[in-house]
């Protein structure tokens, strides 16, 4: 294998998905620790605690520098290079999470063993399903009085529609949690909350007398359990996992470091190296020589004095080198990237080279947009998951009219970053914001004030839902003439119908049967 191919084959790019509080932050931290990327456990959680202490999301925004460095965490593990992409925990920022999931090749789903499958897990899983993303499952918090493991597996199978293949099996739970049995290498890892890496001892073989010595009567229960589990559950099928149809399941306790290493080993051993990516015209294999990639996330104004923005680009093929010239396909312009950044061991460092699967941060002044494709010349357009119709709407009202220009710029830039969506009705001067979660409005107001010097209030706006319009120019003109106050242009100058209520929407659809009213729009 050439060194180019092996660089790609050794990469693993994934994200962790979970319902809030299942243990994503804890697990992230432990993965970094096992990977040697942080020296002291506590760094990541410390940051989260600081955010919580203020219980103020604006505080989080003030710490954007921090949230950016943790958005991508790259570290070597065994002979592999891991890219762990962070996703915002809060439901209101789920669009950000959806976009991040387009940039990974696999995911780890964390389930709280007490609460089982929760609402946000289902939503995120549905997004993964859109691309058949392979998913490893980590059932966390076995040190607590949990639900029966078999019941948890049943719940995952029935609510998430995915087969489970247990890879490890827990011995007891809560106070009597003793460790796990590895179904495929016939070893038992014993749990010890006081051991540095959570594991006291590892022994080989279910019939090993040491097992009875260490856990007494639980040994016989384990033997019976394992026989039952082997008979009743699905055997691991690598292809079914890679196709997103089966999830290998691991049990552990992240806070106690237990089960984390097995999970990390599974990430490098089972999860896929960078995969081919679809574009509008063809599929791009990761090993293609020429560089290509797409922007899945923008973060602006990390340093308010410099108005810089970082575009996060997932490399889909080829090799990136510092100083390389790449073409922004949408504009046809060439960008010379001398200062791409990576997030190795959580520090921003200047990057010299990167390969398919890696994420690079490209500083820019607003020229790079969400969903942009970059290549070495070919006109490709990566396609992926759509942007969703907003569920909440507000009219922006400026307190000082002299600042109108700044408001328009600010709203436009924040919309480009994906912080909210912006709509301008054809027949009014209103600036309407759309969001998926209400917190997005608070963040936008805060950022307008602190980054653009505009004090803005958000008023209620009579809109129940939005639909992107597709049709002939004549039809679009007709609907715009008829409903000019409710037809708006979005950030991409596309027509959108802002429906005051469902009845109006239905009437508009009946009146213009040749126009498509779309609930989602492809941004990629
Ligand atoms: P999140 O990012 O998914 O929201 O979850 P996070 O890691 O913040 O974990 C949520 C809570 O669950 C935290 O407790 C954390 O300590 C706890 N936790 C994580 N893993 C385990 C585990 O294996 N066993 C047990 N018993 N608890 C676990 P908290 O009280 O909210 O925060 P803190 O006081 O511990 O900081």
Coordinates of C-alpha atoms and ligand atoms in Angstrom, one line a residue:
X1 CA 0.0 0.0 0.0
X2 CA 1.4 3.4 -0.9
X3 CA 2.0 5.8 2.0
X4 CA -0.8 8.0 0.6
X5 CA -3.3 5.1 0.7
X6 CA -2.2 4.0 4.2
X7 CA -2.5 7.5 5.5
X8 CA -6.2 7.4 4.5
X9 CA -6.8 3.8 5.6
X10 CA -5.6 4.6 9.1
X11 CA -8.0 7.5 9.6
X12 CA -11.2 7.2 11.6
X13 CA -13.6 10.2 11.7
X14 CA -16.6 9.9 14.0
X15 CA -18.9 11.8 16.3
X16 CA -20.6 10.9 19.5
X17 CA -24.4 11.2 19.6
X18 CA -26.6 11.0 22.7
X19 CA -29.4 12.4 24.6
X20 CA -28.2 15.2 27.0
X21 CA -26.8 13.7 30.3
X22 CA -26.2 10.2 28.9
X23 CA -22.5 10.9 29.3
X24 CA -21.2 12.2 26.0
X25 CA -18.8 14.8 27.6
X26 CA -17.5 12.2 30.0
X27 CA -16.9 9.7 27.3
X28 CA -15.3 12.2 25.0
X29 CA -12.9 13.1 27.8
X30 CA -12.1 9.5 28.6
X31 CA -11.5 8.7 24.9
X32 CA -9.0 11.6 24.7
X33 CA -7.4 10.4 27.9
X34 CA -7.0 6.8 26.7
X35 CA -5.8 8.2 23.4
X36 CA -3.1 10.2 25.2
X37 CA -4.4 13.5 23.9
X38 CA -5.0 15.0 27.4
X39 CA -2.9 14.3 30.4
X40 CA -5.4 14.8 33.2
X41 CA -8.9 13.6 33.1
X42 CA -11.1 16.6 34.0
X43 CA -10.2 19.0 31.3
X44 CA -13.2 18.6 29.2
X45 CA -15.7 18.2 32.0
X46 CA -14.1 21.2 33.7
X47 CA -15.0 23.3 30.7
X48 CA -18.5 21.9 30.7
X49 CA -18.9 22.6 34.4
X50 CA -17.8 26.2 33.8
X51 CA -20.5 26.5 31.2
X52 CA -23.1 25.1 33.5
X53 CA -22.0 27.1 36.4
X54 CA -23.2 30.3 34.7
X55 CA -26.2 28.3 33.4
X56 CA -26.2 31.0 30.8
X57 CA -25.8 30.1 27.1
X58 CA -24.5 33.6 26.4
X59 CA -21.5 32.7 28.5
X60 CA -20.9 29.8 26.2
X61 CA -20.9 32.2 23.2
X62 CA -18.4 34.4 25.0
X63 CA -16.2 31.3 25.1
X64 CA -16.4 30.7 21.5
X65 CA -12.6 30.2 21.3
X66 CA -13.0 27.2 23.6
X67 CA -16.0 25.7 21.8
X68 CA -14.1 25.9 18.6
X69 CA -11.0 24.1 19.8
X70 CA -13.2 21.3 21.0
X71 CA -15.3 21.0 17.9
X72 CA -12.7 18.8 16.3
X73 CA -10.3 16.7 18.3
X74 CA -7.5 14.9 16.4
X75 CA -5.3 12.4 18.2
X76 CA -3.3 9.3 17.3
X77 CA -4.3 5.9 18.8
X78 CA -2.4 2.7 18.1
X79 CA -1.4 3.0 14.4
X80 CA -4.5 5.1 13.6
X81 CA -5.4 8.8 13.5
X82 CA -8.7 9.6 15.1
X83 CA -10.8 12.7 14.3
X84 CA -13.5 13.1 16.9
X85 CA -16.1 15.7 16.0
X86 CA -18.0 17.3 18.7
X87 CA -21.7 18.0 18.4
X88 CA -23.6 20.6 20.5
X89 CA -25.5 18.9 23.3
X90 CA -28.5 21.1 23.3
X91 CA -31.5 20.2 21.3
X92 CA -32.0 23.8 20.1
X93 CA -28.7 23.5 18.2
X94 CA -29.6 20.3 16.5
X95 CA -29.1 21.7 13.0
X96 CA -25.5 22.1 13.8
X97 CA -25.4 18.5 14.9
X98 CA -27.1 17.3 11.7
X99 CA -24.5 19.1 9.6
X100 CA -21.7 17.7 11.6
X101 CA -23.0 14.2 11.1
X102 CA -22.6 14.7 7.3
X103 CA -18.8 15.0 7.9
X104 CA -18.2 11.8 9.7
X105 CA -17.8 8.2 8.6
X106 CA -19.3 6.6 11.7
X107 CA -20.8 7.5 15.0
X108 CA -20.8 6.2 18.6
X109 CA -24.2 6.3 20.3
X110 CA -24.2 6.6 24.1
X111 CA -27.2 5.3 25.9
X112 CA -27.9 5.8 29.6
X113 CA -28.4 2.4 31.1
X114 CA -31.0 3.8 33.5
X115 CA -33.0 5.8 31.0
X116 CA -32.6 3.7 27.9
X117 CA -33.4 5.2 24.5
X118 CA -34.4 8.9 24.8
X119 CA -36.0 11.4 22.5
X120 CA -32.8 13.1 21.2
X121 CA -31.2 9.8 20.5
X122 CA -34.1 8.9 18.3
X123 CA -33.8 12.1 16.3
X124 CA -30.1 11.9 15.9
X125 CA -30.3 8.3 14.9
X126 CA -32.8 9.2 12.2
X127 CA -30.3 11.7 10.8
X128 CA -27.6 9.0 10.8
X129 CA -30.0 6.7 9.0
X130 CA -30.3 9.1 6.1
X131 CA -26.8 8.2 5.2
X132 CA -26.7 4.7 6.7
X133 CA -23.9 5.8 9.0
X134 CA -22.4 2.8 10.9
X135 CA -23.0 3.1 14.7
X136 CA -21.3 1.6 17.7
X137 CA -23.3 1.7 20.9
X138 CA -22.0 2.3 24.3
X139 CA -24.4 1.6 27.2
X140 CA -23.1 3.8 30.0
X141 CA -23.5 4.0 33.7
X142 CA -23.5 0.3 34.6
X143 CA -22.3 1.4 38.0
X144 CA -25.9 2.5 38.7
X145 CA -29.0 0.4 39.2
X146 CA -29.8 0.0 35.5
X147 CA -32.4 -1.6 33.4
X148 CA -31.8 -5.2 32.5
X149 CA -29.3 -5.4 29.6
X150 CA -31.5 -7.6 27.5
X151 CA -34.4 -5.1 27.9
X152 CA -32.1 -2.3 26.8
X153 CA -31.1 -4.2 23.7
X154 CA -34.8 -4.9 23.0
X155 CA -35.6 -1.3 23.3
X156 CA -32.8 -0.2 20.9
X157 CA -34.0 -2.8 18.4
X158 CA -37.6 -1.8 18.6
X159 CA -37.4 2.0 18.9
X160 CA -34.4 2.5 16.6
X161 CA -35.1 -0.2 14.1
X162 CA -31.6 -1.6 14.2
X163 CA -30.3 -5.0 15.2
X164 CA -28.0 -5.2 18.3
X165 CA -25.0 -7.4 18.4
X166 CA -23.6 -7.4 22.0
X167 CA -19.8 -7.4 21.9
X168 CA -19.4 -7.4 25.7
X169 CA -21.8 -8.5 28.4
X170 CA -22.0 -6.9 31.9
X171 CA -21.6 -8.9 35.1
X172 CA -24.1 -7.4 37.5
X173 CA -24.9 -3.7 37.8
X174 CA -25.0 -0.9 40.3
X175 CA -23.4 -2.0 43.5
X176 CA -22.8 -5.5 42.2
X177 CA -21.3 -4.4 38.9
X178 CA -18.1 -6.6 38.5
X179 CA -17.1 -6.0 34.9
X180 CA -17.7 -7.3 31.5
X181 CA -17.2 -10.5 29.5
X182 CA -15.9 -10.0 26.0
X183 CA -18.0 -12.4 23.8
X184 CA -15.5 -12.5 21.0
X185 CA -12.2 -12.9 22.7
X186 CA -13.4 -14.9 25.7
X187 CA -11.8 -12.6 28.3
X188 CA -13.3 -11.0 31.4
X189 CA -12.3 -7.5 32.5
X190 CA -13.0 -6.8 36.1
X191 CA -14.3 -3.5 37.2
X192 CA -12.5 -1.5 39.9
X193 CA -13.5 2.1 40.4
X194 CA -10.2 2.7 42.2
X195 CA -8.0 1.3 39.5
X196 CA -6.3 4.0 37.4
X197 CA -7.9 2.9 34.2
X198 CA -11.0 1.4 35.7
X199 CA -10.0 -2.2 35.2
X200 CA -8.5 -4.3 38.0
X201 CA -7.6 -7.5 36.1
X202 CA -8.2 -9.2 32.8
X203 CA -8.5 -13.0 32.7
X204 CA -9.0 -15.5 29.9
X205 CA -11.8 -18.0 29.7
X206 CA -15.3 -18.3 31.3
X207 CA -14.2 -21.6 32.9
X208 CA -11.2 -20.0 34.6
X209 CA -11.3 -20.8 38.3
X210 CA -10.1 -17.3 39.0
X211 CA -13.5 -16.1 37.9
X212 CA -15.2 -17.9 40.8
X213 CA -12.5 -16.8 43.1
X214 CA -13.1 -13.2 42.2
X215 CA -16.8 -12.9 42.0
X216 CA -18.2 -16.0 43.7
X217 CA -21.8 -16.9 42.8
X218 CA -21.9 -14.2 40.1
X219 CA -19.6 -16.4 38.1
X220 CA -22.2 -19.1 37.6
X221 CA -24.9 -16.5 36.8
X222 CA -22.5 -15.1 34.2
X223 CA -22.0 -18.5 32.5
X224 CA -25.8 -19.0 32.3
X225 CA -26.3 -15.4 31.0
X226 CA -23.6 -15.8 28.3
X227 CA -25.2 -19.0 27.1
X228 CA -28.5 -17.4 26.8
X229 CA -27.2 -14.3 25.2
X230 CA -25.3 -16.3 22.6
X231 CA -28.4 -18.2 21.8
X232 CA -30.8 -15.2 21.8
X233 CA -28.9 -12.3 20.3
X234 CA -27.5 -11.5 16.9
X235 CA -23.9 -12.5 16.2
X236 CA -21.8 -9.6 15.1
X237 CA -21.9 -9.2 11.3
X238 CA -19.4 -6.6 10.1
X239 CA -21.1 -6.0 6.8
X240 CA -24.4 -5.4 8.6
X241 CA -22.7 -2.9 10.9
X242 CA -21.0 -1.1 7.9
X243 CA -24.4 -0.9 6.2
X244 CA -25.9 0.8 9.2
X245 CA -28.2 -2.2 9.9
X246 CA -26.6 -3.6 13.0
X247 CA -25.0 -1.9 15.9
X248 CA -22.3 -3.6 18.0
X249 CA -23.0 -2.9 21.7
X250 CA -20.5 -2.3 24.5
X251 CA -21.2 -1.9 28.2
X252 CA -19.3 0.3 30.6
X253 CA -19.1 3.2 32.9
X254 CA -17.4 6.2 31.4
X255 CA -17.0 8.1 34.6
X256 CA -15.0 5.2 35.9
X257 CA -13.0 4.7 32.7
X258 CA -14.5 1.3 32.4
X259 CA -15.2 -0.1 28.9
X260 CA -13.7 2.9 27.3
X261 CA -10.6 1.2 25.9
X262 CA -12.7 -1.6 24.3
X263 CA -14.8 1.1 22.7
X264 CA -11.8 2.9 21.4
X265 CA -10.3 -0.3 20.1
X266 CA -13.6 -1.0 18.3
X267 CA -13.5 2.4 16.7
X268 CA -10.1 1.6 15.1
X269 CA -10.8 -2.1 14.4
X270 CA -14.4 -2.1 13.2
X271 CA -15.4 1.4 12.1
X272 CA -14.7 2.4 8.5
X273 CA -11.8 4.4 7.2
X274 CA -12.9 7.4 5.1
X275 CA -15.7 6.5 2.7
X276 CA -16.5 7.6 -0.8
X277 CA -18.7 10.7 -1.0
X278 CA -21.5 11.5 -3.4
X279 CA -21.5 14.6 -5.5
X280 CA -24.2 15.8 -7.9
X281 CA -22.3 14.3 -10.8
X282 CA -20.3 11.3 -9.5
X283 CA -18.9 9.5 -6.4
X284 CA -15.5 10.6 -5.2
X285 CA -13.4 7.8 -3.6
X286 CA -11.2 9.0 -0.7
X287 CA -8.1 7.7 -2.4
X288 CA -8.5 9.9 -5.5
X289 CA -5.3 11.9 -6.0
X290 CA -6.9 15.3 -6.4
X291 CA -8.0 17.2 -3.3
X292 CA -11.7 17.8 -2.7
X293 CA -13.8 18.6 0.4
X294 CA -16.9 20.4 1.7
X295 CA -17.6 22.9 4.4
X296 CA -20.0 21.6 7.1
X297 CA -19.6 24.2 9.7
X298 CA -18.7 27.9 10.0
X299 CA -17.8 29.7 13.1
X300 CA -17.5 33.4 12.9
X301 CA -16.0 36.2 15.0
X302 CA -14.0 34.1 17.4
X303 CA -11.9 37.1 17.8
X304 CA -14.3 40.0 17.6
X305 CA -11.4 42.4 16.8
X306 CA -10.5 40.6 13.7
X307 CA -13.8 39.4 12.4
X308 CA -12.3 36.2 11.4
X309 CA -14.3 33.2 10.5
X310 CA -13.3 29.6 10.4
X311 CA -14.8 27.3 7.9
X312 CA -14.6 23.7 8.9
X313 CA -13.9 21.6 5.8
X314 CA -14.0 17.8 5.6
X315 CA -11.5 16.5 3.2
X316 CA -13.1 13.9 0.9
X317 CA -10.2 13.0 -1.4
X318 CA -6.5 13.8 -2.0
X319 CA -4.0 15.4 0.2
X320 CA -3.9 18.9 1.6
X321 CA -0.7 20.8 2.0
X322 CA 0.0 24.1 3.5
X323 CA 0.0 26.9 0.9
X324 CA -2.1 24.8 -1.5
X325 CA -4.4 26.6 -4.0
X326 CA -7.9 25.2 -4.0
X327 CA -11.0 26.3 -6.0
X328 CA -14.2 27.3 -4.4
X329 CA -16.5 25.7 -7.0
X330 CA -19.5 28.0 -6.4
X331 CA -17.6 31.2 -7.1
X332 CA -14.9 29.8 -9.4
X333 CA -12.4 31.6 -7.2
X334 CA -9.1 30.2 -6.1
X335 CA -8.1 30.4 -2.5
X336 CA -4.5 30.0 -1.3
X337 CA -4.6 28.3 2.0
X338 CA -1.6 29.2 4.1
X339 CA -3.0 29.2 7.5
X340 CA -5.3 26.1 7.8
X341 CA -5.6 24.9 11.3
X342 CA -6.1 21.6 13.0
X343 CA -7.1 20.8 16.5
X344 CA -4.5 18.3 17.5
X345 CA -4.6 17.6 21.2
X346 CA -7.1 20.5 21.5
X347 CA -4.6 23.2 20.6
X348 CA -4.9 25.1 17.4
X349 CA -1.8 24.4 15.5
X350 CA -0.9 25.3 12.0
X351 CA -1.2 22.3 9.8
X352 CA 1.2 21.2 7.2
X353 CA -0.7 18.4 5.6
X354 CA -3.9 16.5 5.9
X355 CA -5.7 13.6 4.2
X356 CA -9.2 12.4 3.4
X357 CA -11.2 12.1 6.6
X358 CA -9.4 15.0 8.3
X359 CA -11.0 18.3 9.1
X360 CA -9.2 21.5 8.4
X361 CA -10.2 24.9 9.6
X362 CA -9.8 27.7 7.0
X363 CA -9.8 31.2 8.3
X364 CA -11.6 33.7 6.0
X365 CA -13.5 36.9 6.0
X366 CA -16.9 35.6 5.0
X367 CA -16.1 34.4 1.5
X368 CA -16.5 30.7 2.4
X369 CA -20.1 29.5 2.8
X370 CA -21.8 26.6 4.5
X371 CA -22.0 23.7 2.0
X372 CA -19.2 25.0 -0.2
X373 CA -17.3 22.4 -2.2
X374 CA -13.5 23.0 -2.8
X375 CA -11.5 21.1 -5.3
X376 CA -8.2 21.3 -7.3
X377 CA -10.2 22.5 -10.3
X378 CA -13.0 20.1 -11.1
X379 CA -16.6 21.4 -10.8
X380 CA -18.0 19.0 -8.2
X381 CA -20.8 19.6 -5.7
X382 CA -21.0 17.4 -2.7
X383 CA -24.5 16.6 -1.6
X384 CA -25.8 15.6 1.7
X385 CA -28.4 16.3 4.3
X386 CA -30.8 19.1 3.9
X387 CA -31.6 22.3 5.8
X388 CA -34.9 21.9 7.6
X389 CA -37.8 24.4 7.5
X390 CA -37.7 26.5 10.7
X391 CA -40.3 26.0 13.4
X392 CA -40.1 29.4 15.1
X393 CA -40.2 32.9 13.5
X394 CA -39.4 36.3 14.8
X395 CA -39.3 39.8 13.3
X396 CA -36.0 41.7 14.1
X397 CA -36.7 45.2 15.3
X398 CA -33.7 47.5 15.6
X399 CA -33.6 49.9 18.4
X400 CA -31.3 52.5 16.7
X401 CA -32.3 52.9 13.0
X402 CA -28.9 54.3 12.2
X403 CA -27.5 50.8 12.7
X404 CA -29.7 49.3 10.0
X405 CA -26.7 48.5 7.7
X406 CA -24.9 46.6 10.5
X407 CA -28.1 44.7 11.3
X408 CA -28.4 43.6 7.7
X409 CA -24.8 42.5 7.5
X410 CA -24.9 40.8 10.9
X411 CA -28.1 38.8 10.1
X412 CA -26.8 37.8 6.8
X413 CA -23.5 36.6 8.2
X414 CA -25.1 34.8 11.1
X415 CA -27.5 33.1 8.7
X416 CA -24.6 32.0 6.5
X417 CA -23.0 30.5 9.5
X418 CA -26.2 28.6 10.1
X419 CA -27.0 30.3 13.4
X420 CA -30.5 31.0 12.2
X421 CA -32.2 31.4 8.8
X422 CA -33.0 34.8 7.4
X423 CA -36.1 35.7 5.2
X424 CA -36.9 39.0 3.5
X425 CA -40.6 39.3 2.4
X426 CA -40.9 40.8 -1.1
X427 CA -43.4 43.4 -0.2
X428 CA -42.1 44.7 3.2
X429 CA -38.8 45.7 4.7
X430 CA -39.1 43.2 7.4
X431 CA -36.2 41.0 8.4
X432 CA -37.6 37.7 9.6
X433 CA -35.6 35.1 11.4
X434 CA -36.4 31.4 11.4
X435 CA -35.0 28.9 13.9
X436 CA -35.3 25.3 14.8
X437 CA -34.9 26.0 18.6
X438 CA -35.8 29.1 20.5
X439 CA -32.3 29.5 22.0
X440 CA -31.0 30.3 18.6
X441 CA -32.8 33.7 18.8
X442 CA -31.0 34.5 22.1
X443 CA -27.7 33.6 20.6
X444 CA -28.3 35.7 17.6
X445 CA -29.4 38.7 19.7
X446 CA -26.4 38.4 21.9
X447 CA -24.0 38.1 19.0
X448 CA -25.6 41.0 17.1
X449 CA -25.0 43.2 20.2
X450 CA -21.4 42.0 20.9
X451 CA -20.1 41.4 17.5
X452 CA -21.9 43.9 15.4
X453 CA -22.8 46.6 17.9
X454 CA -26.5 46.3 17.1
X455 CA -29.2 46.3 19.8
X456 CA -32.1 44.3 18.5
X457 CA -35.4 43.1 19.8
X458 CA -37.3 40.1 18.4
X459 CA -41.0 40.5 18.0
X460 CA -43.5 37.7 17.4
X461 CA -44.2 37.1 13.7
X462 CA -47.3 35.5 12.4
X463 CA -45.9 32.4 10.6
X464 CA -46.6 28.8 11.3
X465 CA -44.2 27.2 8.9
X466 CA -42.1 27.9 5.8
X467 CA -41.8 26.1 2.5
X468 CA -39.2 26.6 -0.2
X469 CA -40.8 27.1 -3.6
X470 CA -39.8 25.4 -6.8
X471 CA -41.5 26.0 -10.1
X472 CA -41.4 27.8 -13.4
X473 CA -40.4 31.5 -13.4
X474 CA -44.0 32.4 -14.5
X475 CA -45.6 30.4 -11.6
X476 CA -43.2 31.9 -9.1
X477 CA -43.9 35.4 -10.3
X478 CA -47.6 34.7 -10.0
X479 CA -47.4 33.5 -6.4
X480 CA -45.1 36.3 -5.5
X481 CA -47.6 38.8 -7.0
X482 CA -50.5 37.2 -5.1
X483 CA -48.8 36.7 -1.7
X484 CA -46.0 39.3 -1.7
X485 CA -46.1 39.8 2.0
X486 CA -45.8 36.1 2.6
X487 CA -43.3 35.2 -0.1
X488 CA -39.8 36.0 0.9
X489 CA -36.2 35.5 -0.3
X490 CA -33.9 33.5 1.9
X491 CA -30.2 33.9 2.3
X492 CA -29.6 32.2 -1.1
X493 CA -32.1 34.4 -2.9
X494 CA -34.5 31.4 -3.1
X495 CA -38.3 31.9 -2.9
X496 CA -39.9 30.8 0.4
X497 CA -43.5 30.9 1.3
X498 CA -44.0 31.9 4.9
X499 CA -47.4 30.4 5.9
X500 CA -49.4 32.3 8.5
X501 CA -51.2 29.0 9.3
X502 CA -51.7 25.5 7.9
X503 CA -55.0 26.5 6.1
X504 CA -53.2 29.3 4.2
X505 CA -50.5 26.8 3.2
X506 CA -53.1 24.4 1.9
X507 CA -54.9 27.1 0.0
X508 CA -51.7 28.3 -1.6
X509 CA -50.8 24.7 -2.6
X510 CA -54.2 24.2 -4.2
X511 CA -54.1 27.5 -6.0
X512 CA -50.6 26.7 -7.4
X513 CA -50.5 23.0 -8.1
X514 CA -47.5 23.3 -10.4
X515 CA -45.3 24.7 -7.7
X516 CA -43.5 22.4 -5.3
X517 CA -43.7 23.5 -1.6
X518 CA -40.6 21.9 0.0
X519 CA -40.1 21.4 3.7
X520 CA -36.4 20.9 3.3
X521 CA -33.7 22.4 1.1
X522 CA -30.4 20.8 0.2
X523 CA -27.6 23.0 1.3
X524 CA -25.0 20.6 0.2
Ligands
LIG1 P1 -23.6 14.7 28.4 O1 -22.4 15.3 27.8 O2 -24.2 13.6 27.5 O3 -24.7 15.7 28.7 O4 -23.3 14.0 29.8 P2 -22.1 14.2 30.8 O5 -20.9 13.5 30.3 O6 -22.1 15.6 31.2 O7 -22.7 13.3 32.0 C1 -23.9 13.6 32.6 C2 -23.9 13.2 34.0 O8 -23.7 11.7 34.1 C3 -22.7 13.8 34.8 O9 -23.2 14.0 36.1 C4 -21.7 12.7 34.8 O10 -20.8 12.7 35.8 C5 -22.6 11.4 34.9 N1 -22.0 10.2 34.3 C6 -21.3 10.1 33.2 N2 -20.8 8.8 33.1 C7 -21.3 8.1 34.2 C8 -21.1 6.8 34.6 O11 -20.5 5.9 34.0 N3 -21.7 6.5 35.8 C9 -22.4 7.4 36.6 N4 -22.9 7.0 37.7 N5 -22.5 8.7 36.2 C10 -22.0 9.1 35.0 P3 -23.6 15.4 36.7 O12 -24.0 15.1 38.1 O13 -24.5 16.0 35.8 O14 -22.3 16.2 36.6 P4 -21.0 16.1 37.5 O15 -21.5 16.7 38.8 O16 -20.5 14.7 37.6 O17 -20.0 17.0 36.8

